[in-house]
mmCIF file of C-alpha atoms and ligand atoms in Angstrom:
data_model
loop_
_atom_site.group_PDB
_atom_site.id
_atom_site.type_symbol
_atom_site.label_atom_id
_atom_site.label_comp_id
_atom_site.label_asym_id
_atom_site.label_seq_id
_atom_site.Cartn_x
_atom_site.Cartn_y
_atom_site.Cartn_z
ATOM 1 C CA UNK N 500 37.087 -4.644 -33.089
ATOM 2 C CA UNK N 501 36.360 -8.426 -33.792
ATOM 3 C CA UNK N 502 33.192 -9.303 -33.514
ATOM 4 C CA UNK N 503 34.262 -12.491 -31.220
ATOM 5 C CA UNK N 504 34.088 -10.480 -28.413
ATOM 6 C CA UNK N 505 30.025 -10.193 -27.691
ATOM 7 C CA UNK N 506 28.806 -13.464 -26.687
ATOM 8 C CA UNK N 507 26.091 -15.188 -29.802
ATOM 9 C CA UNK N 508 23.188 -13.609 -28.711
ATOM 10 C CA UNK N 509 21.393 -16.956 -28.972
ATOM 11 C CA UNK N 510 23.208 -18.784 -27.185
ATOM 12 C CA UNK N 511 22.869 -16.919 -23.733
ATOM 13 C CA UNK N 512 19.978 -17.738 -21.288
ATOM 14 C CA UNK N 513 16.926 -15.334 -20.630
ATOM 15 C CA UNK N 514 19.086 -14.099 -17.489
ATOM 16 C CA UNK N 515 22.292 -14.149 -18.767
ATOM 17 C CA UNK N 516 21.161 -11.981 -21.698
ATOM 18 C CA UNK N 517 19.130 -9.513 -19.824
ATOM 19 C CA UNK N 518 22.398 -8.970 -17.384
ATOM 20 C CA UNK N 519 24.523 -8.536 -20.459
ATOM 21 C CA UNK N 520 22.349 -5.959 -21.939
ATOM 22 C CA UNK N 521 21.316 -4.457 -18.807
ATOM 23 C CA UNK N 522 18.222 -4.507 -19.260
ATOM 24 C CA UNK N 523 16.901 -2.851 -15.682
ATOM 25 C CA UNK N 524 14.559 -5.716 -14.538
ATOM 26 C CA UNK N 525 12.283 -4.266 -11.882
ATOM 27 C CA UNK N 526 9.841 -5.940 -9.692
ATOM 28 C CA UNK N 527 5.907 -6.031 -11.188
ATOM 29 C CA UNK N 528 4.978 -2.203 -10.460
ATOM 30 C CA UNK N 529 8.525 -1.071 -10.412
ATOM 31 C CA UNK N 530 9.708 2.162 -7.986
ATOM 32 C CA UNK N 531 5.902 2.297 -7.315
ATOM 33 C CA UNK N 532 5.853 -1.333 -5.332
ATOM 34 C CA UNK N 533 9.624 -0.620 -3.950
ATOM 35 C CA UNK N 534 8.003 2.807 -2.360
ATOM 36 C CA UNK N 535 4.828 1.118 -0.842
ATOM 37 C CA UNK N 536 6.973 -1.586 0.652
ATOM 38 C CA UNK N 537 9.167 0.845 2.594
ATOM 39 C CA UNK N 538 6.011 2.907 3.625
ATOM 40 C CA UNK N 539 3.901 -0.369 4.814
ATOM 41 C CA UNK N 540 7.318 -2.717 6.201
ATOM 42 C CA UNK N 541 7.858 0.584 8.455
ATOM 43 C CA UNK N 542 12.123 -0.047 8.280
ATOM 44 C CA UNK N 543 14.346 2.776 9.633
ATOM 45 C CA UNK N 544 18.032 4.038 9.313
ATOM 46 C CA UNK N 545 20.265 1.069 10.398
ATOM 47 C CA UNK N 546 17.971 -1.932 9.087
ATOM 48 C CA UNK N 547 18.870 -4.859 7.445
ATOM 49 C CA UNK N 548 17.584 -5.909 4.258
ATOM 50 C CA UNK N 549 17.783 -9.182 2.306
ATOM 51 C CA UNK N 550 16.631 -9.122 -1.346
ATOM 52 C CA UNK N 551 16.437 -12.479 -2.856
ATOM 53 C CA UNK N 552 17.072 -12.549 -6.674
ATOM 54 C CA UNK N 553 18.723 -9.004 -7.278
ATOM 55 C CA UNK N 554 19.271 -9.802 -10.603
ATOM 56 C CA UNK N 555 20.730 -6.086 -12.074
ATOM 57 C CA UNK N 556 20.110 -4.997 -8.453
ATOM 58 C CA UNK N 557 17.205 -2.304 -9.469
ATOM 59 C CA UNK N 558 15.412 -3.143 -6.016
ATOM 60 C CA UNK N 559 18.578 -2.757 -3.656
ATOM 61 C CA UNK N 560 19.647 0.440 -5.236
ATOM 62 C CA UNK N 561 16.482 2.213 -5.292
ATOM 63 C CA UNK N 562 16.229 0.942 -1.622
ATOM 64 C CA UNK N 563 19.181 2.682 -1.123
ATOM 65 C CA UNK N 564 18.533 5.394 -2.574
ATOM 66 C CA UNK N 565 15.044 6.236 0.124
ATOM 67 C CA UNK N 566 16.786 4.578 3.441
ATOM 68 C CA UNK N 567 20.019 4.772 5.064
ATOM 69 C CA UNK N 568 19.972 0.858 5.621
ATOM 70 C CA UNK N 569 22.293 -2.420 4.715
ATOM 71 C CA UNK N 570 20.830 -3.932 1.719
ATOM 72 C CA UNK N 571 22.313 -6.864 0.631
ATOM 73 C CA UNK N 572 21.003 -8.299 -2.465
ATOM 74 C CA UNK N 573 21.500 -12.092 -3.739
ATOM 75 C CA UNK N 574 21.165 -14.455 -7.293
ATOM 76 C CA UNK N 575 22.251 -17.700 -7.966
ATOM 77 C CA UNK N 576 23.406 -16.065 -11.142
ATOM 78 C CA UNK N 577 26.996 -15.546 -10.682
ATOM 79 C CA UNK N 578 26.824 -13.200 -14.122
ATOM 80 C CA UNK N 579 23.992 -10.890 -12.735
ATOM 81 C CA UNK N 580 26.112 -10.797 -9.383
ATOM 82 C CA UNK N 581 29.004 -9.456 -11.397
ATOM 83 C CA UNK N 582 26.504 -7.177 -13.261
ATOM 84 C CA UNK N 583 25.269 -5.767 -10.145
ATOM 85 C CA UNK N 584 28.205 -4.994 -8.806
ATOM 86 C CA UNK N 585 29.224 -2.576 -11.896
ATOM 87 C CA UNK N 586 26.364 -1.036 -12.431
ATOM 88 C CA UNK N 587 26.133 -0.141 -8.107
ATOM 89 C CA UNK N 588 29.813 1.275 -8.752
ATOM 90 C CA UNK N 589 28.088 4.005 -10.757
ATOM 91 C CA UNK N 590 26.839 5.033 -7.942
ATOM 92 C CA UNK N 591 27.696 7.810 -5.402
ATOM 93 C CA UNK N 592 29.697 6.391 -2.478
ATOM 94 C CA UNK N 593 26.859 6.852 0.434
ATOM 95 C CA UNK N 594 24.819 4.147 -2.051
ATOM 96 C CA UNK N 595 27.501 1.935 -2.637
ATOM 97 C CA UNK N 596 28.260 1.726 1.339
ATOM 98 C CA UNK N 597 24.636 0.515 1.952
ATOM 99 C CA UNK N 598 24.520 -1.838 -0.503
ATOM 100 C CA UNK N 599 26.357 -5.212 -1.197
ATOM 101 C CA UNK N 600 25.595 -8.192 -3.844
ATOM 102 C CA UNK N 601 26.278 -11.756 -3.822
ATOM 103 C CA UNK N 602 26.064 -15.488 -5.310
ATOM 104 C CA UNK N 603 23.702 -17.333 -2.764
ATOM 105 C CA UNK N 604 20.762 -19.765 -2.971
ATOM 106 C CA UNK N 605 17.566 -18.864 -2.000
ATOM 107 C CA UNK N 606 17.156 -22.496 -0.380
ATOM 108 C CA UNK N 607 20.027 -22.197 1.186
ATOM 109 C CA UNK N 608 20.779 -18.788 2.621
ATOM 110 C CA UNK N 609 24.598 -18.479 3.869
ATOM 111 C CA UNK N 610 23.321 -15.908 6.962
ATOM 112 C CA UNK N 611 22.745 -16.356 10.762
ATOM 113 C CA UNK N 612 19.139 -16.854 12.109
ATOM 114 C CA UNK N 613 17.397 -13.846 12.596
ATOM 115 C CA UNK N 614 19.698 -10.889 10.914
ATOM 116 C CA UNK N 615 17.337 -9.245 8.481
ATOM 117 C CA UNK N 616 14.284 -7.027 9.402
ATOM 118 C CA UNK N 617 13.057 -6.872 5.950
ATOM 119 C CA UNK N 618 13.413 -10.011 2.749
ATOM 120 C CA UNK N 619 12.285 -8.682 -0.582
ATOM 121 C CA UNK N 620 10.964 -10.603 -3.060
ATOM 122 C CA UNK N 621 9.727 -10.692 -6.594
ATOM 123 C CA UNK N 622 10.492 -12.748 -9.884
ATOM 124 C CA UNK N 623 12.975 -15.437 -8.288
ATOM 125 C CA UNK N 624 10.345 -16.982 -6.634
ATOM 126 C CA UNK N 625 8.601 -18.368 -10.427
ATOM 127 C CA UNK N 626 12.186 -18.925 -10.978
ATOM 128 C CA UNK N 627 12.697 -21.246 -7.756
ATOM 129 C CA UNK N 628 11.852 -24.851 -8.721
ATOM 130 C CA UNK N 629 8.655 -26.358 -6.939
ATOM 131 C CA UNK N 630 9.833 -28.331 -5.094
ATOM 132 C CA UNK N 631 12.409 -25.949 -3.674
ATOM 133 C CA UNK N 632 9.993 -23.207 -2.983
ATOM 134 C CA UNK N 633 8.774 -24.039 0.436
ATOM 135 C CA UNK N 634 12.022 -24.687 1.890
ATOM 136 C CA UNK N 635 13.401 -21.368 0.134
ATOM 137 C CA UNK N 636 10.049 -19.816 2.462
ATOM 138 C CA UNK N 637 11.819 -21.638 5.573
ATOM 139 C CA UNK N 638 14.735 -20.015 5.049
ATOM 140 C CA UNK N 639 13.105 -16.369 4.794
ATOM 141 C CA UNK N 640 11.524 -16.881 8.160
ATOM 142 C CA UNK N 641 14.892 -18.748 9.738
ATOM 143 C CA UNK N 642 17.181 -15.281 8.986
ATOM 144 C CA UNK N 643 14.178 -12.883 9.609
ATOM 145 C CA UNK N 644 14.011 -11.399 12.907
ATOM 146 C CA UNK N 645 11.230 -11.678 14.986
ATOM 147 C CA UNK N 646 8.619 -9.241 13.846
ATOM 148 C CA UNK N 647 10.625 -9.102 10.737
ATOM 149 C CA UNK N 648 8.592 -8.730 6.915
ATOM 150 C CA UNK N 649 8.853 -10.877 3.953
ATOM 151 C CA UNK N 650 7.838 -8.376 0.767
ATOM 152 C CA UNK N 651 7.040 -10.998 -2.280
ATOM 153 C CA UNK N 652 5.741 -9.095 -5.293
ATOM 154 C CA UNK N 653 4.701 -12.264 -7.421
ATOM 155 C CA UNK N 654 3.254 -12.102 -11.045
ATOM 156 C CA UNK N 655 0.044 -14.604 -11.165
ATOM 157 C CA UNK N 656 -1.991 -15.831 -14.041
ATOM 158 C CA UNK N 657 -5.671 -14.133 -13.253
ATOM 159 C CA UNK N 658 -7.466 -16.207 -16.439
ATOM 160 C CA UNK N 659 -6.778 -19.482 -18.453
ATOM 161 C CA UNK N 660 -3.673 -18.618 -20.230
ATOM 162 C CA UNK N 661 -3.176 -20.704 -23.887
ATOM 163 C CA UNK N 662 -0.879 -24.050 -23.241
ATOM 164 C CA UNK N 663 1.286 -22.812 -26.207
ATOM 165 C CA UNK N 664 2.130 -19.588 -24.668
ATOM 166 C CA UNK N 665 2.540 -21.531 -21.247
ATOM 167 C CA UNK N 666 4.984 -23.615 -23.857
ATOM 168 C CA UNK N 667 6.762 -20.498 -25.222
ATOM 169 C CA UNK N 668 7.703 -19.113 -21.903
ATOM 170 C CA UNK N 669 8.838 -22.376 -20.696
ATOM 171 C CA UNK N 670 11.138 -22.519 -23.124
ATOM 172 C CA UNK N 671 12.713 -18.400 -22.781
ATOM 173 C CA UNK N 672 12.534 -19.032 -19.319
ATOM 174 C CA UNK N 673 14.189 -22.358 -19.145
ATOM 175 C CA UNK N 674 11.707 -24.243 -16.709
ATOM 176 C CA UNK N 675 8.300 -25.318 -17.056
ATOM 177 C CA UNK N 676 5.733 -22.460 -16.436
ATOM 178 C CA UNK N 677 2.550 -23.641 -14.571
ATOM 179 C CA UNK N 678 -0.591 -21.609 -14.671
ATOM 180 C CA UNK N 679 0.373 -20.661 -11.125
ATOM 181 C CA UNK N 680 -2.927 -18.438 -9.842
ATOM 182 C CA UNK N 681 -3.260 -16.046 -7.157
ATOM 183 C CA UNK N 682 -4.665 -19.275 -4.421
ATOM 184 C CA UNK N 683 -1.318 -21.012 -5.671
ATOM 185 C CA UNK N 684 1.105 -18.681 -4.469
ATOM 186 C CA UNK N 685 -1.514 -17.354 -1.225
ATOM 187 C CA UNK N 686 -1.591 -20.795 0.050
ATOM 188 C CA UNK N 687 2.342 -21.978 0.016
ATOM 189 C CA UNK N 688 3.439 -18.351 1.465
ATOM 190 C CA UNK N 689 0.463 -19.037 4.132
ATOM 191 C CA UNK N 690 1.535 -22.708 4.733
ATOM 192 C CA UNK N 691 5.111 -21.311 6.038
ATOM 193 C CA UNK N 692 3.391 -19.906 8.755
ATOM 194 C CA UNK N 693 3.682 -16.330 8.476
ATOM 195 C CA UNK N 694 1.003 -14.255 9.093
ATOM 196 C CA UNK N 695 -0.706 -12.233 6.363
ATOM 197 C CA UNK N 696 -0.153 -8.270 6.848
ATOM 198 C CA UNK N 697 -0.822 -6.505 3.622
ATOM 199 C CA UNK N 698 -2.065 -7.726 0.223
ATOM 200 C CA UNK N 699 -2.910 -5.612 -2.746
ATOM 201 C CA UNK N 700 -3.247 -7.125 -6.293
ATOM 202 C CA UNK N 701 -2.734 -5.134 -9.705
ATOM 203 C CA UNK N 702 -3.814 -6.512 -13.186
ATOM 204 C CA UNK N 703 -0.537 -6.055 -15.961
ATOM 205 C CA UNK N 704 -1.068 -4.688 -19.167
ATOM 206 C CA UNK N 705 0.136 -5.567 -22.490
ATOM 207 C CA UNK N 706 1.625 -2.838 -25.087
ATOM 208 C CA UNK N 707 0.899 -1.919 -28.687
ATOM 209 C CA UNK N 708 3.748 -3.412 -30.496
ATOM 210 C CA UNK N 709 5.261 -0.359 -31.973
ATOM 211 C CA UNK N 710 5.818 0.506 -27.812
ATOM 212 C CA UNK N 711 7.568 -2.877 -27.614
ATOM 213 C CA UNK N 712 9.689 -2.495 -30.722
ATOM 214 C CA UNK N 713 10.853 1.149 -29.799
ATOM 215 C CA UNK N 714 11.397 -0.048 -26.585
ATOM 216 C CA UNK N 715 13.586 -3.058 -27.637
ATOM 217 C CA UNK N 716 15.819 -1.165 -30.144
ATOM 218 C CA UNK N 717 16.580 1.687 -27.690
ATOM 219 C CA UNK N 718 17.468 -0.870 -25.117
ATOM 220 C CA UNK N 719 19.824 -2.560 -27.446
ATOM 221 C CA UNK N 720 21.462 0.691 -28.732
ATOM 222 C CA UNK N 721 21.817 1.776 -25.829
ATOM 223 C CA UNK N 722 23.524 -0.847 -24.489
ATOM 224 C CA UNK N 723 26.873 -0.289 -22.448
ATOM 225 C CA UNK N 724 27.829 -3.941 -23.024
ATOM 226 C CA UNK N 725 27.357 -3.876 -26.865
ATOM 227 C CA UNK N 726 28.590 -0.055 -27.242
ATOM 228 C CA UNK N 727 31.747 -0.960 -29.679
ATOM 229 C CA UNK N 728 29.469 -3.707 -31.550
ATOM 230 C CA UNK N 729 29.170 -3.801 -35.266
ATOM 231 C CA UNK N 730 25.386 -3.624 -36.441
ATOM 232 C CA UNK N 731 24.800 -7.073 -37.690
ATOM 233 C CA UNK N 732 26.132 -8.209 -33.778
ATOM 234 C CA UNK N 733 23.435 -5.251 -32.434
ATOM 235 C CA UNK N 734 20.755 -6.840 -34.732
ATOM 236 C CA UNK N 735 21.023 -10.264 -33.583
ATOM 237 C CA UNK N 736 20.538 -8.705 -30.255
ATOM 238 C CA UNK N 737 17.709 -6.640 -30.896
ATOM 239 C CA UNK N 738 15.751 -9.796 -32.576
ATOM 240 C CA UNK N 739 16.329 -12.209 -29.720
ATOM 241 C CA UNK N 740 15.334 -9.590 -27.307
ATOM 242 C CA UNK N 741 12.272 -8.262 -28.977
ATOM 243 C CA UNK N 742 11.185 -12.390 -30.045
ATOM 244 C CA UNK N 743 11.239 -12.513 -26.174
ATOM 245 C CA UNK N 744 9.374 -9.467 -25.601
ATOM 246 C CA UNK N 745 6.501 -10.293 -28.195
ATOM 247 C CA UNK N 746 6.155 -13.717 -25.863
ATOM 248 C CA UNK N 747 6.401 -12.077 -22.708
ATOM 249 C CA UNK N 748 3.837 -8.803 -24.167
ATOM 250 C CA UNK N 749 1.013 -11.626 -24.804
ATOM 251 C CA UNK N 750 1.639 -13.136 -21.361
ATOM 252 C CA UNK N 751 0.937 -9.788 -19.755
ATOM 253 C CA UNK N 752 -2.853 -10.265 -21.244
ATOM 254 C CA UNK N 753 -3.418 -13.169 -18.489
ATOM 255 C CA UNK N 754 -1.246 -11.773 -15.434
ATOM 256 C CA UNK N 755 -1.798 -9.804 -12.078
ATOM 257 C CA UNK N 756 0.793 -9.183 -9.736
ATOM 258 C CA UNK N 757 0.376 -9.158 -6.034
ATOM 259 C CA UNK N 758 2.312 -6.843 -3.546
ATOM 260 C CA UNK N 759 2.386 -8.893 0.084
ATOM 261 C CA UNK N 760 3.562 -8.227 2.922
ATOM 262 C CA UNK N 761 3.942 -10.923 5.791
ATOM 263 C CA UNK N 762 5.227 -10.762 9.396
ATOM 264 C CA UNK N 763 7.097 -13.313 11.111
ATOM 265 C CA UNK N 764 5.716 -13.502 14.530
ATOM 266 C CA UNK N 765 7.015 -14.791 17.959
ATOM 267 C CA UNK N 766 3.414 -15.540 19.322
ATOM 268 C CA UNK N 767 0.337 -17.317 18.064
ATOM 269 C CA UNK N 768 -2.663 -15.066 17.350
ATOM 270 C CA UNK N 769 -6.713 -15.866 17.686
ATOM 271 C CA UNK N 770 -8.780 -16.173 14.389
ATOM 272 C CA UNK N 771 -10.058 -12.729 13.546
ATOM 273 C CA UNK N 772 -13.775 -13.573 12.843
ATOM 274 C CA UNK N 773 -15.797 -10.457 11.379
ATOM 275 C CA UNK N 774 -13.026 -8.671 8.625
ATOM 276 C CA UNK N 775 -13.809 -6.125 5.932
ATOM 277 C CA UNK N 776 -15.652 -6.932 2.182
ATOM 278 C CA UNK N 777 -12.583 -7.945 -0.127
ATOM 279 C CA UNK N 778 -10.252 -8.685 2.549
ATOM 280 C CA UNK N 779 -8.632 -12.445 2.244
ATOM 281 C CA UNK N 780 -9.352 -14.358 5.267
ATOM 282 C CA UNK N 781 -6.055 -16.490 6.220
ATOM 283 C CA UNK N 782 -7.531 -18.402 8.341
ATOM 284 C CA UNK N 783 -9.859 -19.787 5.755
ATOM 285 C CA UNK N 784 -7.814 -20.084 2.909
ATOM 286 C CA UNK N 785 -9.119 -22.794 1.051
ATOM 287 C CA UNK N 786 -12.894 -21.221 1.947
ATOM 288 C CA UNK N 787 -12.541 -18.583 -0.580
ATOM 289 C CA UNK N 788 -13.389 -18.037 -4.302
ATOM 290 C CA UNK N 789 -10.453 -17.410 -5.881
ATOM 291 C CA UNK N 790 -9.997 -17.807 -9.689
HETATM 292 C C1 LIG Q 2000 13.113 -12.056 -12.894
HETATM 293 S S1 LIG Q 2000 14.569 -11.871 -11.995
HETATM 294 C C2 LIG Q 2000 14.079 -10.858 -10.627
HETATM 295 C C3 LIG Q 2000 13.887 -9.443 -11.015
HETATM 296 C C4 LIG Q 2000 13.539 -8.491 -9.947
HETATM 297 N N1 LIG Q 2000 14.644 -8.311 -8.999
HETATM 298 C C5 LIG Q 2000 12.304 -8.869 -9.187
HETATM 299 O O1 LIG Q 2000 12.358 -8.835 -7.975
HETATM 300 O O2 LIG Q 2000 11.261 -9.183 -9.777
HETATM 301 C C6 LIG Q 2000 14.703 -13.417 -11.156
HETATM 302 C C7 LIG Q 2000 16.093 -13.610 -10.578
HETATM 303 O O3 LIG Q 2000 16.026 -14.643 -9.613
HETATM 304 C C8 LIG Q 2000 17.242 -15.346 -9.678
HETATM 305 N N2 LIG Q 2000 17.074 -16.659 -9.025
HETATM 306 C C9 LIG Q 2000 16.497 -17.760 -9.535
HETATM 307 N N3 LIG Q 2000 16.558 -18.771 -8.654
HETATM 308 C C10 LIG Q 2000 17.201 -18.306 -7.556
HETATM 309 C C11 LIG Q 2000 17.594 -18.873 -6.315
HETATM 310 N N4 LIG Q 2000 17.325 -20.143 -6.033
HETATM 311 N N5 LIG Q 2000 18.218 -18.096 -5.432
HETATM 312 C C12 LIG Q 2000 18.517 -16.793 -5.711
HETATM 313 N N6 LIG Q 2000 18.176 -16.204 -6.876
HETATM 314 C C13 LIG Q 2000 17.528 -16.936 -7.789
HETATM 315 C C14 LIG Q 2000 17.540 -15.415 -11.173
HETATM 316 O O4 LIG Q 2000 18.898 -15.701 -11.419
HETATM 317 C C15 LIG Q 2000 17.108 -14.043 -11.615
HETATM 318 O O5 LIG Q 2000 18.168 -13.127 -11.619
#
């Protein structure tokens, strides 16, 4: 087979490469964060889900897979739409008829007011330019029911991370990385007005680098898209992935992620005064010590 038919590994973006590969892309905490949010958002048989940034669609699927609900899952990426798609055909035809992907804009959701009783969200929102972020928050609580839950599972940076790290992910990721910390992302999902409901945060952890290597050469190997390639196309593969992964295993040092859940609701409610040790106060955000 020619070798002209796999894309040069370096010149696809971090997104487009991890759709090609299929690399699974979960949320921070994986099946263990998609479980807690469909415990704590309480949805039922017949709800409708939004999930912003589906990416490979892990998160829809596995929704799928625990509730008998619609799930529709979005990216501005038209490739990890398309990679979605295939990889959801794989699946049996009860999971394929709750589930649907598509090419939409976070900031600029193509849905009525008020469908969805549950939004999920995790990595798109870093992704999400600044200055688009608070709109893309309006939009969650326009097509959210009343009473409906936003899920945002956001990685944070819980110390000073290194400006040339800050620099190397920048440039995988393709936008500039801010030390965005925990009060960052509290405060603009607070300033859209939706109430605080659930927050739990989790330190990452980075990996011994043999874990990372193994990890990065079964990945490529294993690789549907790249199953016909010759070695020296697998190779080129396997070193822009794992250069990536080194970058992204060093990050992990100085992140957290947190799991939060926030309620749209129809009615104002009064200050709660006297709350638990360790519980964030939302009605004193900027009150707080917060690193
Ligand atoms: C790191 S992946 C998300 C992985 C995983 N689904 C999660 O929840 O963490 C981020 C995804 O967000 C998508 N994305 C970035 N900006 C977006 C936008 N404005 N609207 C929708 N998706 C967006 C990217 O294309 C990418 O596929």
């Amino acid at each position: 087979m020619s070798t002209s038919v796999f894309p040069d590994a370096e010149s696809l973006s971090y997104v487009d490469l991890l759709s090609y590969i299929e690399e699974v892309n979960r949320c921070p905490g994986g099946k263990r964060t998609i479980r807690d949010i469909i415990v704590r958002s309480q949805i039922e048989s017949g709800s409708r889900i939004l999930e912003i940034g589906s990416n490979t669609g892990f998160t829809s699927i596995e929704i799928a897979k625990l509730k008998d609900c619609s799930i529709t899952g979005i990216d501005v990426n038209s490739q990890a739409v398309k990679k979605s798609t295939e990889i959801l055909q794989k699946e049996p035809k009860f999971i394929q008829d709750r589930v649907n992907f598509q090419v939409a804009d976070a900031s600029n959701l193509p849905f009525e007011d008020e469908t969805f009783d549950l939004i999920v969200t995790g990595g798109a929102n870093t992704f999400i330019p600044d200055e688009q972020r608070a709109k893309a928050l309006t939009e969650y609580k326009r097509v959210l029911k009343p009473y409906g839950f936003l899920s945002v599972t956001n990685l944070f940076y819980n110390s000073k991370i290194p400006d040339n790290l800050l620099n190397k992910m920048s440039v995988i990721l393709g936008f500039k990385v801010k030390p965005w910390t925990k009060y960052y992302w509290l405060k603009l999902l607070l300033n859209a007005g939706l109430e605080l409901y659930t927050y739990e945060d989790k330190k990452m952890r980075s990996r011994p680098e043999k874990v990372v290597k193994d990890y990065v050469e079964k990945l490529v190997y294993n690789s549907p898209a790249l199953e016909n390639a010759p070695d020296n196309i697998k190779e080129s593969y396997q070193e822009k992935w794992f250069n990536i992964m080194k970058v992204f295993n060093e990050n992990h040092k100085y992140l957290s992620f947190m799991a939060v859940l926030l309620r749209k609701n129809h009615t104002s409610e009064q200050q709660e005064l006297f709350i638990e040790e360790d519980v964030i106060d939302p009605w004193n955000i900027d009150g707080q010590n917060f690193w």
